[in-house]
Amino acid sequence: MAGKDFYETLGVKSDASADEIKKSYRKLAMKYHPDQNKDNPEAEEKFKEISEAYDILKDEQKRAAYDRYGSAAFDGSMGGGGAGAGGFGGSAFSDIFEDMFGDFMGGGGARGGSRGPMRGSDLQYTLEMTLEDAHKGKEAKIKIPVNDTCDECNGTGSQDSTTSARCGTCDGAGRVRQQQGFFTIERTCPTCHGEGTIIKNPCKKCGGAGRTRTTKTLKVKIPPGVETGRRIRLSGEGEAGIRGGPRGDLYVMINVKQHKLFQRDAANLYCRVPITVTRAALGGDVEVPTIDGTRATVKIPEGTQTGQQFRLKGKGVTKIRSDARGDMYIEIFVETPVNLSKKQKDLLNDLDKSMSNGSANKNSPESSGFFTKIREFWDDLSE
């Protein structure tokens, strides 16, 4: 191999694997990066060399050409015919690159001709809504910025409806070829941008694009029971197509805002309800809200503990595409009283004494059982 030794530049053997080449490159790139060597002008040149070597060796096709012809395959010394009848000639690599990168460099157009009508882009819009609206469903109005068909030229891009002319740069192909040493690479035509034609007299409103930026107002019907992440497709409400192509679609993404009272799990709702110590001990009725805006009564039994749940059947959220509903779960939180007056403290002290006088196991079975286990644990340690 004549010329530069890319393997030596990266510090690897000629039979190194792709992972070994990548690992060595990353190590060297970090070492010689210009930002890390601002006072060393030679580092920038070294960085360029290792970047050039990695660019060739990371690509299987380029590496194969390098292994066979050396760096001459990339510096133009072999010209257009280069490798001879049995080798990797320029046209062969042109075909390889076109197969691999044709859609990227040529915009997806067919070789030797301009592209036809193109479908407009799809759009996405995020619609935020309340839990109440998600439960009941609604018809929402949304405004979206969109590239729409120009009403001056009806999407033709021409001011006077004249036919377009063949592009003189690419001769209507939409792509131009460029010789780069060993390779012949096709790129999108810079004059017609891959169209193959140019507008003789561009529309003054859209500048020949055939589309203008506008804001559309649409109505979206939201079904009852939608959840965050649900996607609603509006066919044909995306951007206008190019050269008479069909319109794209609009996708409305649902985002249900967090509720101040309820937590949602599918069609079920959870509501954390704090109650006083006396209500928990004595029991009684507790009034709670529902997602419909009404009130429901929950009967709290004597001795209710924090974390206990009570189900209200059918008081959850509407199930999507169904008339059924989930359930609502009331989760009790027993609140310890604060800011007590002296009289209230005295009453609690009297209560505590009465409960400690031989009836602790009956009144507070969990705490009594817990401390019994602690005493047994200490007794086992002392043996």
One Martini backbone bead per residue (centre of mass of N, CA, C, O) as a GRO file, in nm:
protein
  383
    1MET     BB    1   0.093   0.039   0.026
    2ALA     BB    2   0.051   0.353  -0.057
    3GLY     BB    3   0.119   0.598   0.148
    4LYS     BB    4  -0.096   0.604   0.379
    5ASP     BB    5  -0.125   0.461   0.717
    6PHE     BB    6  -0.412   0.406   0.882
    7TYR     BB    7  -0.337   0.192   1.091
    8GLU     BB    8  -0.099   0.344   1.215
    9THR     BB    9  -0.255   0.600   1.296
   10LEU     BB   10  -0.447   0.414   1.499
   11GLY     BB   11  -0.280   0.167   1.624
   12VAL     BB   12  -0.336  -0.086   1.426
   13LYS     BB   13  -0.406  -0.362   1.272
   14SER     BB   14  -0.508  -0.492   0.962
   15ASP     BB   15  -0.701  -0.714   1.140
   16ALA     BB   16  -0.885  -0.537   1.276
   17SER     BB   17  -1.157  -0.468   1.430
   18ALA     BB   18  -1.413  -0.251   1.453
   19ASP     BB   19  -1.389  -0.215   1.764
   20GLU     BB   20  -1.084  -0.154   1.772
   21ILE     BB   21  -1.094   0.096   1.595
   22LYS     BB   22  -1.292   0.261   1.765
   23LYS     BB   23  -1.134   0.259   2.034
   24SER     BB   24  -0.878   0.398   1.924
   25TYR     BB   25  -1.007   0.654   1.820
   26ARG     BB   26  -1.128   0.764   2.083
   27LYS     BB   27  -0.860   0.788   2.233
   28LEU     BB   28  -0.719   0.983   2.028
   29ALA     BB   29  -0.936   1.204   2.007
   30MET     BB   30  -0.914   1.289   2.305
   31LYS     BB   31  -0.609   1.356   2.303
   32TYR     BB   32  -0.619   1.556   2.013
   33HIS     BB   33  -0.814   1.755   2.078
   34PRO     BB   34  -0.823   2.094   2.042
   35ASP     BB   35  -0.964   2.159   2.320
   36GLN     BB   36  -0.716   1.998   2.475
   37ASN     BB   37  -0.489   2.168   2.265
   38LYS     BB   38  -0.445   2.497   2.246
   39ASP     BB   39  -0.104   2.491   2.268
   40ASN     BB   40  -0.116   2.264   2.019
   41PRO     BB   41  -0.090   2.266   1.677
   42GLU     BB   42  -0.033   1.954   1.618
   43ALA     BB   43  -0.303   1.829   1.720
   44GLU     BB   44  -0.491   1.909   1.488
   45GLU     BB   45  -0.345   1.742   1.267
   46LYS     BB   46  -0.373   1.472   1.412
   47PHE     BB   47  -0.683   1.473   1.423
   48LYS     BB   48  -0.726   1.469   1.116
   49GLU     BB   49  -0.581   1.199   1.060
   50ILE     BB   50  -0.759   1.011   1.242
   51SER     BB   51  -1.027   1.090   1.105
   52GLU     BB   52  -0.955   0.992   0.822
   53ALA     BB   53  -0.892   0.699   0.895
   54TYR     BB   54  -1.171   0.631   1.024
   55ASP     BB   55  -1.351   0.697   0.778
   56ILE     BB   56  -1.238   0.451   0.618
   57LEU     BB   57  -1.232   0.197   0.828
   58LYS     BB   58  -1.544   0.197   0.917
   59ASP     BB   59  -1.585   0.126   0.614
   60GLU     BB   60  -1.607  -0.151   0.432
   61GLN     BB   61  -1.569  -0.044   0.143
   62LYS     BB   62  -1.328   0.145   0.194
   63ARG     BB   63  -1.144  -0.067   0.324
   64ALA     BB   64  -1.126  -0.252   0.077
   65ALA     BB   65  -0.995  -0.041  -0.108
   66TYR     BB   66  -0.748   0.015   0.071
   67ASP     BB   67  -0.635  -0.278   0.087
   68ARG     BB   68  -0.587  -0.277  -0.235
   69TYR     BB   69  -0.487   0.054  -0.304
   70GLY     BB   70  -0.485   0.244  -0.090
   71SER     BB   71  -0.478   0.595  -0.063
   72ALA     BB   72  -0.519   0.640  -0.376
   73ALA     BB   73  -0.835   0.595  -0.371
   74PHE     BB   74  -0.862   0.911  -0.217
   75ASP     BB   75  -0.652   1.128  -0.390
   76GLY     BB   76  -0.686   1.096  -0.728
   77SER     BB   77  -0.450   0.914  -0.866
   78MET     BB   78  -0.664   0.707  -1.023
   79GLY     BB   79  -0.905   0.834  -1.103
   80GLY     BB   80  -1.174   0.695  -1.285
   81GLY     BB   81  -1.052   0.391  -1.349
   82GLY     BB   82  -0.806   0.274  -1.173
   83ALA     BB   83  -0.849  -0.070  -1.120
   84GLY     BB   84  -0.964  -0.192  -1.355
   85ALA     BB   85  -1.145  -0.457  -1.473
   86GLY     BB   86  -1.131  -0.632  -1.183
   87GLY     BB   87  -1.205  -0.394  -1.006
   88PHE     BB   88  -1.284  -0.096  -0.820
   89GLY     BB   89  -1.450   0.104  -0.982
   90GLY     BB   90  -1.620   0.395  -1.006
   91SER     BB   91  -1.897   0.272  -1.089
   92ALA     BB   92  -1.920   0.069  -0.863
   93PHE     BB   93  -1.922   0.279  -0.629
   94SER     BB   94  -2.164   0.433  -0.729
   95ASP     BB   95  -2.363   0.201  -0.688
   96ILE     BB   96  -2.314   0.156  -0.390
   97PHE     BB   97  -2.383   0.447  -0.295
   98GLU     BB   98  -2.668   0.451  -0.414
   99ASP     BB   99  -2.785   0.216  -0.249
  100MET     BB  100  -2.711   0.341   0.036
  101PHE     BB  101  -2.762   0.687  -0.035
  102GLY     BB  102  -2.989   0.777  -0.232
  103ASP     BB  103  -3.208   0.899  -0.043
  104PHE     BB  104  -3.021   1.112   0.084
  105MET     BB  105  -2.882   1.252  -0.179
  106GLY     BB  106  -3.161   1.229  -0.379
  107GLY     BB  107  -3.447   1.213  -0.219
  108GLY     BB  108  -3.564   0.935  -0.373
  109GLY     BB  109  -3.500   0.945  -0.656
  110ALA     BB  110  -3.478   0.854  -0.967
  111ARG     BB  111  -3.273   0.762  -1.198
  112GLY     BB  112  -3.289   1.002  -1.457
  113GLY     BB  113  -3.516   1.162  -1.277
  114SER     BB  114  -3.773   1.315  -1.154
  115ARG     BB  115  -3.989   1.380  -0.920
  116GLY     BB  116  -4.288   1.337  -0.802
  117PRO     BB  117  -4.530   1.327  -0.612
  118MET     BB  118  -4.568   1.437  -0.265
  119ARG     BB  119  -4.623   1.374   0.045
  120GLY     BB  120  -4.718   1.509   0.316
  121SER     BB  121  -4.662   1.587   0.625
  122ASP     BB  122  -4.677   1.495   0.935
  123LEU     BB  123  -4.851   1.579   1.237
  124GLN     BB  124  -4.817   1.711   1.581
  125TYR     BB  125  -5.046   1.733   1.868
  126THR     BB  126  -5.079   1.862   2.198
  127LEU     BB  127  -5.346   1.777   2.425
  128GLU     BB  128  -5.471   1.937   2.693
  129MET     BB  129  -5.650   1.791   2.981
  130THR     BB  130  -5.883   1.709   3.189
  131LEU     BB  131  -6.017   1.459   3.373
  132GLU     BB  132  -6.311   1.531   3.319
  133ASP     BB  133  -6.287   1.532   3.005
  134ALA     BB  134  -6.178   1.242   2.980
  135HIS     BB  135  -6.437   1.114   3.101
  136LYS     BB  136  -6.659   1.259   2.900
  137GLY     BB  137  -6.562   1.416   2.681
  138LYS     BB  138  -6.491   1.612   2.370
  139GLU     BB  139  -6.486   1.921   2.182
  140ALA     BB  140  -6.203   2.044   2.023
  141LYS     BB  141  -6.006   2.333   1.966
  142ILE     BB  142  -5.748   2.377   1.720
  143LYS     BB  143  -5.419   2.520   1.652
  144ILE     BB  144  -5.221   2.498   1.346
  145PRO     BB  145  -4.923   2.496   1.195
  146VAL     BB  146  -4.908   2.508   0.825
  147ASN     BB  147  -4.850   2.372   0.507
  148ASP     BB  148  -5.025   2.515   0.250
  149THR     BB  149  -5.192   2.570  -0.018
  150CYS     BB  150  -5.160   2.792  -0.257
  151ASP     BB  151  -5.406   3.032  -0.362
  152GLU     BB  152  -5.258   3.159  -0.613
  153CYS     BB  153  -5.134   2.869  -0.761
  154ASN     BB  154  -5.249   2.589  -0.660
  155GLY     BB  155  -4.944   2.456  -0.613
  156THR     BB  156  -4.744   2.518  -0.868
  157GLY     BB  157  -4.550   2.798  -0.829
  158SER     BB  158  -4.687   2.971  -1.054
  159GLN     BB  159  -4.788   3.279  -1.166
  160ASP     BB  160  -4.894   3.180  -1.487
  161SER     BB  161  -4.914   2.858  -1.531
  162THR     BB  162  -4.659   2.767  -1.635
  163THR     BB  163  -4.437   2.567  -1.735
  164SER     BB  164  -4.179   2.392  -1.659
  165ALA     BB  165  -3.830   2.365  -1.661
  166ARG     BB  166  -3.548   2.232  -1.736
  167CYS     BB  167  -3.269   2.166  -1.577
  168GLY     BB  168  -2.939   2.268  -1.658
  169THR     BB  169  -2.754   2.124  -1.449
  170CYS     BB  170  -2.904   1.811  -1.464
  171ASP     BB  171  -3.104   1.758  -1.705
  172GLY     BB  172  -3.355   1.646  -1.512
  173ALA     BB  173  -3.239   1.441  -1.283
  174GLY     BB  174  -3.176   1.588  -0.981
  175ARG     BB  175  -2.869   1.502  -1.030
  176VAL     BB  176  -2.519   1.504  -0.951
  177ARG     BB  177  -2.187   1.443  -1.047
  178GLN     BB  178  -1.890   1.355  -0.844
  179GLN     BB  179  -1.544   1.360  -0.841
  180GLN     BB  180  -1.358   1.160  -0.578
  181GLY     BB  181  -1.128   1.018  -0.702
  182PHE     BB  182  -1.239   0.696  -0.680
  183PHE     BB  183  -1.514   0.842  -0.665
  184THR     BB  184  -1.866   0.847  -0.760
  185ILE     BB  185  -2.093   1.103  -0.664
  186GLU     BB  186  -2.422   1.161  -0.577
  187ARG     BB  187  -2.622   1.464  -0.586
  188THR     BB  188  -2.811   1.708  -0.521
  189CYS     BB  189  -2.935   1.952  -0.692
  190PRO     BB  190  -2.876   2.297  -0.632
  191THR     BB  191  -3.098   2.424  -0.822
  192CYS     BB  192  -3.366   2.210  -0.795
  193HIS     BB  193  -3.358   2.010  -0.547
  194GLY     BB  194  -3.443   1.734  -0.725
  195GLU     BB  195  -3.671   1.800  -0.946
  196GLY     BB  196  -3.559   1.877  -1.262
  197THR     BB  197  -3.707   2.154  -1.223
  198ILE     BB  198  -3.810   2.492  -1.311
  199ILE     BB  199  -3.941   2.801  -1.241
  200LYS     BB  200  -3.992   3.067  -1.440
  201ASN     BB  201  -4.256   3.205  -1.269
  202PRO     BB  202  -4.280   3.271  -0.966
  203CYS     BB  203  -4.465   3.293  -0.705
  204LYS     BB  204  -4.506   3.563  -0.493
  205LYS     BB  205  -4.620   3.422  -0.234
  206CYS     BB  206  -4.436   3.130  -0.239
  207GLY     BB  207  -4.174   3.126  -0.436
  208GLY     BB  208  -4.251   2.828  -0.581
  209ALA     BB  209  -4.349   2.610  -0.357
  210GLY     BB  210  -4.687   2.589  -0.329
  211ARG     BB  211  -4.655   2.695  -0.026
  212THR     BB  212  -4.795   2.810   0.288
  213ARG     BB  213  -4.802   2.969   0.589
  214THR     BB  214  -5.041   2.857   0.836
  215THR     BB  215  -5.353   2.863   1.030
  216LYS     BB  216  -5.543   2.604   1.171
  217THR     BB  217  -5.884   2.519   1.247
  218LEU     BB  218  -5.991   2.249   1.460
  219LYS     BB  219  -6.195   1.966   1.520
  220VAL     BB  220  -6.196   1.748   1.813
  221LYS     BB  221  -6.296   1.426   1.901
  222ILE     BB  222  -6.323   1.319   2.235
  223PRO     BB  223  -6.330   1.038   2.391
  224PRO     BB  224  -6.424   0.866   2.643
  225GLY     BB  225  -6.139   0.763   2.845
  226VAL     BB  226  -5.888   0.898   2.798
  227GLU     BB  227  -5.530   0.890   2.783
  228THR     BB  228  -5.222   0.925   2.824
  229GLY     BB  229  -5.094   0.869   2.484
  230ARG     BB  230  -5.321   0.906   2.313
  231ARG     BB  231  -5.404   0.863   1.959
  232ILE     BB  232  -5.530   1.092   1.711
  233ARG     BB  233  -5.645   1.058   1.377
  234LEU     BB  234  -5.624   1.299   1.103
  235SER     BB  235  -5.706   1.271   0.796
  236GLY     BB  236  -5.563   1.514   0.587
  237GLU     BB  237  -5.439   1.739   0.826
  238GLY     BB  238  -5.182   1.802   0.716
  239GLU     BB  239  -4.965   1.861   0.492
  240ALA     BB  240  -4.916   1.957   0.195
  241GLY     BB  241  -4.841   1.857  -0.098
  242ILE     BB  242  -4.622   1.788  -0.368
  243ARG     BB  243  -4.716   1.814  -0.679
  244GLY     BB  244  -5.013   1.688  -0.592
  245GLY     BB  245  -4.992   1.556  -0.339
  246PRO     BB  246  -5.086   1.425  -0.064
  247ARG     BB  247  -5.184   1.458   0.242
  248GLY     BB  248  -5.126   1.453   0.552
  249ASP     BB  249  -5.132   1.385   0.892
  250LEU     BB  250  -5.295   1.418   1.213
  251TYR     BB  251  -5.164   1.399   1.550
  252VAL     BB  252  -5.330   1.360   1.859
  253MET     BB  253  -5.197   1.415   2.175
  254ILE     BB  254  -5.264   1.301   2.495
  255ASN     BB  255  -5.281   1.516   2.803
  256VAL     BB  256  -5.342   1.450   3.130
  257LYS     BB  257  -5.390   1.622   3.396
  258GLN     BB  258  -5.331   1.671   3.709
  259HIS     BB  259  -5.504   1.606   3.997
  260LYS     BB  260  -5.592   1.736   4.319
  261LEU     BB  261  -5.754   1.451   4.417
  262PHE     BB  262  -5.689   1.247   4.185
  263GLN     BB  263  -5.592   0.915   4.097
  264ARG     BB  264  -5.490   0.729   3.810
  265ASP     BB  265  -5.588   0.378   3.706
  266ALA     BB  266  -5.707   0.381   3.436
  267ALA     BB  267  -6.044   0.350   3.551
  268ASN     BB  268  -5.932   0.420   3.824
  269LEU     BB  269  -5.974   0.578   4.146
  270TYR     BB  270  -5.788   0.786   4.386
  271CYS     BB  271  -5.855   0.889   4.737
  272ARG     BB  272  -5.721   1.090   4.984
  273VAL     BB  273  -5.849   1.069   5.327
  274PRO     BB  274  -5.866   1.267   5.597
  275ILE     BB  275  -5.884   1.187   5.949
  276THR     BB  276  -5.961   1.173   6.260
  277VAL     BB  277  -5.902   1.006   6.543
  278THR     BB  278  -6.196   0.995   6.640
  279ARG     BB  279  -6.321   0.891   6.376
  280ALA     BB  280  -6.152   0.633   6.365
  281ALA     BB  281  -6.244   0.521   6.644
  282LEU     BB  282  -6.576   0.571   6.618
  283GLY     BB  283  -6.671   0.651   6.357
  284GLY     BB  284  -6.846   0.718   6.040
  285ASP     BB  285  -6.924   0.970   5.818
  286VAL     BB  286  -6.794   1.040   5.479
  287GLU     BB  287  -6.749   1.301   5.253
  288VAL     BB  288  -6.712   1.268   4.895
  289PRO     BB  289  -6.591   1.311   4.589
  290THR     BB  290  -6.654   1.315   4.238
  291ILE     BB  291  -6.598   1.327   3.894
  292ASP     BB  292  -6.903   1.444   3.847
  293GLY     BB  293  -6.954   1.651   4.113
  294THR     BB  294  -7.043   1.483   4.334
  295ARG     BB  295  -7.161   1.300   4.623
  296ALA     BB  296  -7.024   1.075   4.873
  297THR     BB  297  -7.080   0.811   5.113
  298VAL     BB  298  -6.867   0.696   5.380
  299LYS     BB  299  -6.840   0.423   5.595
  300ILE     BB  300  -6.677   0.435   5.906
  301PRO     BB  301  -6.535   0.226   6.105
  302GLU     BB  302  -6.429   0.122   6.383
  303GLY     BB  303  -6.082   0.137   6.387
  304THR     BB  304  -5.956   0.289   6.165
  305GLN     BB  305  -5.683   0.279   5.941
  306THR     BB  306  -5.416   0.355   5.787
  307GLY     BB  307  -5.476   0.249   5.440
  308GLN     BB  308  -5.755   0.204   5.419
  309GLN     BB  309  -6.005   0.075   5.192
  310PHE     BB  310  -6.280   0.209   4.986
  311ARG     BB  311  -6.537   0.110   4.767
  312LEU     BB  312  -6.672   0.272   4.468
  313LYS     BB  313  -6.883   0.158   4.257
  314GLY     BB  314  -6.873   0.323   3.946
  315LYS     BB  315  -6.675   0.601   4.025
  316GLY     BB  316  -6.504   0.620   3.792
  317VAL     BB  317  -6.386   0.594   3.481
  318THR     BB  318  -6.437   0.580   3.170
  319LYS     BB  319  -6.439   0.340   2.935
  320ILE     BB  320  -6.313   0.294   2.647
  321ARG     BB  321  -6.552   0.201   2.434
  322SER     BB  322  -6.762   0.238   2.687
  323ASP     BB  323  -7.015   0.237   2.951
  324ALA     BB  324  -6.824   0.170   3.151
  325ARG     BB  325  -6.679   0.172   3.487
  326GLY     BB  326  -6.490   0.234   3.728
  327ASP     BB  327  -6.341   0.274   4.039
  328MET     BB  328  -6.343   0.405   4.375
  329TYR     BB  329  -6.077   0.481   4.611
  330ILE     BB  330  -6.065   0.509   4.960
  331GLU     BB  331  -5.796   0.650   5.142
  332ILE     BB  332  -5.689   0.638   5.463
  333PHE     BB  333  -5.591   0.918   5.686
  334VAL     BB  334  -5.459   0.948   6.000
  335GLU     BB  335  -5.463   1.235   6.194
  336THR     BB  336  -5.256   1.407   6.387
  337PRO     BB  337  -5.287   1.620   6.630
  338VAL     BB  338  -5.256   1.978   6.658
  339ASN     BB  339  -5.254   2.245   6.854
  340LEU     BB  340  -5.312   2.197   7.154
  341SER     BB  341  -5.477   2.231   7.426
  342LYS     BB  342  -5.481   2.179   7.757
  343LYS     BB  343  -5.750   2.027   7.767
  344GLN     BB  344  -5.681   1.827   7.538
  345LYS     BB  345  -5.434   1.703   7.674
  346ASP     BB  346  -5.577   1.602   7.927
  347LEU     BB  347  -5.768   1.410   7.780
  348LEU     BB  348  -5.543   1.237   7.651
  349ASN     BB  349  -5.409   1.148   7.914
  350ASP     BB  350  -5.655   1.003   8.027
  351LEU     BB  351  -5.676   0.805   7.790
  352ASP     BB  352  -5.395   0.680   7.816
  353LYS     BB  353  -5.431   0.570   8.103
  354SER     BB  354  -5.679   0.390   8.047
  355MET     BB  355  -5.524   0.216   7.821
  356SER     BB  356  -5.278   0.128   8.023
  357ASN     BB  357  -5.492  -0.018   8.227
  358GLY     BB  358  -5.490  -0.331   8.095
  359SER     BB  359  -5.593  -0.238   7.770
  360ALA     BB  360  -5.377  -0.235   7.537
  361ASN     BB  361  -5.437  -0.498   7.380
  362LYS     BB  362  -5.724  -0.403   7.297
  363ASN     BB  363  -5.675  -0.102   7.180
  364SER     BB  364  -5.349  -0.180   7.079
  365PRO     BB  365  -5.247  -0.451   6.921
  366GLU     BB  366  -5.004  -0.374   6.741
  367SER     BB  367  -4.821  -0.230   6.950
  368SER     BB  368  -4.820  -0.453   7.157
  369GLY     BB  369  -4.701  -0.673   6.974
  370PHE     BB  370  -4.439  -0.525   6.905
  371PHE     BB  371  -4.323  -0.494   7.202
  372THR     BB  372  -4.320  -0.792   7.259
  373LYS     BB  373  -4.105  -0.863   7.045
  374ILE     BB  374  -3.881  -0.686   7.161
  375ARG     BB  375  -3.854  -0.831   7.435
  376GLU     BB  376  -3.787  -1.108   7.313
  377PHE     BB  377  -3.528  -1.015   7.168
  378TRP     BB  378  -3.372  -0.926   7.424
  379ASP     BB  379  -3.388  -1.197   7.573
  380ASP     BB  380  -3.226  -1.358   7.356
  381LEU     BB  381  -2.959  -1.191   7.389
  382SER     BB  382  -2.917  -1.252   7.708
  383GLU     BB  383  -2.869  -1.576   7.689
   0.00000   0.00000   0.00000
